[in-house]
XYZ file of C-alpha atoms in Angstrom:
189
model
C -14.200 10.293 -2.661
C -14.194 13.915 -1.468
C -12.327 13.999 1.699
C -13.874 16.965 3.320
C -17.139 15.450 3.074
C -15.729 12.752 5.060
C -13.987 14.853 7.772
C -17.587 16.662 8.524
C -19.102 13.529 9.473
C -16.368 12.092 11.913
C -14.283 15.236 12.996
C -10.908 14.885 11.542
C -10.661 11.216 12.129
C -9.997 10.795 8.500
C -6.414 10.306 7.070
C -5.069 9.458 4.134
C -1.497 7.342 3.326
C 0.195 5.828 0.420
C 2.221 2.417 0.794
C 4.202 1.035 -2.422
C 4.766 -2.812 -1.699
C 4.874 -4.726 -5.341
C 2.220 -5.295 -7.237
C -1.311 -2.899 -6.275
C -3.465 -5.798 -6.662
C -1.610 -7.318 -3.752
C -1.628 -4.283 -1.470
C -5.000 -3.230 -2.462
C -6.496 -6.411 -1.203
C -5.077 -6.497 2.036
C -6.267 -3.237 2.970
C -9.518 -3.408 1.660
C -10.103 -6.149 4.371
C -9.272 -4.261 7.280
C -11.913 -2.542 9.339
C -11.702 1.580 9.402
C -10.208 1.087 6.065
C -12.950 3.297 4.139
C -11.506 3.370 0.552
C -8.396 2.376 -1.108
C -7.487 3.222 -4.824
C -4.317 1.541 -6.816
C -2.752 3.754 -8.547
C 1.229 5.766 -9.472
C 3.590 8.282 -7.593
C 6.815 8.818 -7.296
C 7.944 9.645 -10.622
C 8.140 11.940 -13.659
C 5.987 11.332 -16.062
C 2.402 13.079 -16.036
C -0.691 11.236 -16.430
C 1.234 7.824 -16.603
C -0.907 4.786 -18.067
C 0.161 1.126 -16.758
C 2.071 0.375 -19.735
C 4.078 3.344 -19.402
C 4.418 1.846 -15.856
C 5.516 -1.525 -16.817
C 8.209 -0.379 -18.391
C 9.995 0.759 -15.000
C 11.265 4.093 -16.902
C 8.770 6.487 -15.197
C 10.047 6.240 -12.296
C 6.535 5.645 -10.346
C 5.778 2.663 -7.837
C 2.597 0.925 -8.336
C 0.970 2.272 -5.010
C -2.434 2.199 -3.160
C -3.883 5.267 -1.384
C -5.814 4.628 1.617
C -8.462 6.450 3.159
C -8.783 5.747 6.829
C -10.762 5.996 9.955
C -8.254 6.620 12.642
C -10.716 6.221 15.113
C -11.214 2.757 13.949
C -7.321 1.846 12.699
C -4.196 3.832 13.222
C -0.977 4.629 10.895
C 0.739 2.482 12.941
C -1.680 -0.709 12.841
C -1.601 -0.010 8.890
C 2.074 0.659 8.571
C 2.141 -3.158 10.666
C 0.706 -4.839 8.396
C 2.373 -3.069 5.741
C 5.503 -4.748 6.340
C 4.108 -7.635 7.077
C 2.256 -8.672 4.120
C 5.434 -7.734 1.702
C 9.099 -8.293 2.048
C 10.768 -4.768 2.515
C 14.193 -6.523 2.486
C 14.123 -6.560 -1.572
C 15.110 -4.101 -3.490
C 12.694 -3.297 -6.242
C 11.344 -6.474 -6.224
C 8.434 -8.496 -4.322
C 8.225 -12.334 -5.820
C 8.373 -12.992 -9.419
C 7.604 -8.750 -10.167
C 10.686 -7.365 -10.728
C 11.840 -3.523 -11.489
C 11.520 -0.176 -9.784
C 7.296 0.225 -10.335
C 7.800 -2.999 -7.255
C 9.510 -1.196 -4.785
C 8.675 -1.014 -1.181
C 7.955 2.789 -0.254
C 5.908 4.482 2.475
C 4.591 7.752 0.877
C 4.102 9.840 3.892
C 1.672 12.765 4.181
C 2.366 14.700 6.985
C 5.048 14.530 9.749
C 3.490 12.274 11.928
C 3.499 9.505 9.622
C 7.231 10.229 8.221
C 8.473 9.710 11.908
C 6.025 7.294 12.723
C 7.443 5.043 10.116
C 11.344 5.996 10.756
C 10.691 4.720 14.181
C 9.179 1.311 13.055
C 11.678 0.828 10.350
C 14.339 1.503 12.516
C 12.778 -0.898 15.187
C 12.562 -3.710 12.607
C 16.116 -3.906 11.888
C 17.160 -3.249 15.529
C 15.169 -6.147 16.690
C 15.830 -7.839 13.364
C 12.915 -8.704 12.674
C 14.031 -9.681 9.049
C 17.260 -11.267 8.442
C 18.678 -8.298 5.566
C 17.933 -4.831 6.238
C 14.691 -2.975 4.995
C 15.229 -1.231 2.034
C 11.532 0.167 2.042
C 11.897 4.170 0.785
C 10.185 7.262 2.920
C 9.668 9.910 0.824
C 6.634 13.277 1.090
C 3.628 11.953 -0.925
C 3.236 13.665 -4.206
C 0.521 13.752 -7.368
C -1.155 10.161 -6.582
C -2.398 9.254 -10.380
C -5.393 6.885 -10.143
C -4.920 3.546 -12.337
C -7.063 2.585 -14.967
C -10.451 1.097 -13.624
C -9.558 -2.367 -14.903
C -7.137 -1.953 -11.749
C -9.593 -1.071 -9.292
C -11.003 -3.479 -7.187
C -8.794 -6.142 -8.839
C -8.721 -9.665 -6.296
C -12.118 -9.414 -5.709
C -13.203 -9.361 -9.013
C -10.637 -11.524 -10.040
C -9.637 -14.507 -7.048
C -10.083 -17.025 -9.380
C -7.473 -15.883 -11.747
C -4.059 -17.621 -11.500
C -1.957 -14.794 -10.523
C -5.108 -13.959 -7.703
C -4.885 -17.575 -6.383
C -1.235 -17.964 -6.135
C 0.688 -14.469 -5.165
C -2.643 -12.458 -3.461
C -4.696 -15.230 -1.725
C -1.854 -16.707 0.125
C -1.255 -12.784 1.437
C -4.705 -12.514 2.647
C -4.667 -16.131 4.558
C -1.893 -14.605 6.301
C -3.653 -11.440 6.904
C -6.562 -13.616 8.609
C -3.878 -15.777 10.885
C -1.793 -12.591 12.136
C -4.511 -9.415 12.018
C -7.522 -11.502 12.704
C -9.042 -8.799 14.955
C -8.176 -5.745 12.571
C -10.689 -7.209 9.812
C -13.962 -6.364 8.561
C -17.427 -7.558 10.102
């Protein structure tokens, strides 16, 4: 999706961010339910290797975290409502780990692209373990958003071509229930 394109139809009300939180299927779900949300694409950053391919991925040597990139209205949904439910739909409190997925391509990282968002979400970090909110500290990473490599298509998309799947029923569908319970009023029509 071309961005400027975007921006000429709703004057600079479109932003883009990057959240790591486990698995992409997981995170790509969530915020393709959530209204102003206008495209979201799983994909790799954060590491060395150019042009990774999953299985390179899997392997945790890299260096990339399995990521989505979201394109936003923030007219419709702030950084702030998104960086919410961020945290919680995941557990930031694990180090390179969410559930059963285990290894540095699963570790909880907000990929900032511009200032804003980098102190936006050293503020809410630091008022999550302040008010401990969580019981351990967050280990979730900031770090300046770099090349964003799109996943293989298979990848795109993935829960709601796929609920039925075990891994679908039992790790992302329990997420989105508790989307619906806690963001009710930041979903889609």
């Amino acid at each position: 999706m071309d961005i400027t394109t975007l921006n000429t139809t709703k004057k600079a009300s479109i932003e883009i961010t990057t959240f790591a939180g486990g698995c992409f299927w997981c995170t790509e779900a969530v915020f393709l339910a959530l209204e102003g949300v206008i495209y979201v694409e799983s994909g790799y950053l954060g590491g060395k290797t150019i042009h990774p391919t999953y299985n390179e991925i899997c392997t945790g040597e890299t260096g990339h975290a399995e990521a989505v990139q979201i394109t936003f209205d923030a007219n419709k949904i702030s950084f702030s409502d998104l960086l919410n439910i961020f945290f919680a739909t995941h557990d930031p409190t694990t180090l390179n780990r969410q559930g059963n997925d285990l290894g540095t391509q699963y570790r909880s990282e907000v990929f900032y692209h511009n200032e804003n968002q980098k102190l936006v979400t050293e503020d809410y970090i630091n008022l999550l373990n302040t008010s401990k909110t969580y019981s351990k500290p967050i280990v979730t990473k900031i770090s300046l958003a770099t090349h964003f490599y799109v996943a293989e298509n298979y990848h795109q998309n993935y829960y709601n071509l796929n609920k039925s799947l075990g891994y679908c029923s039992y790790v992302i569908t329990p997420k989105i229930e508790k989307l619906q319970q806690q963001f009710s009023s930041k979903l889609k029509k």
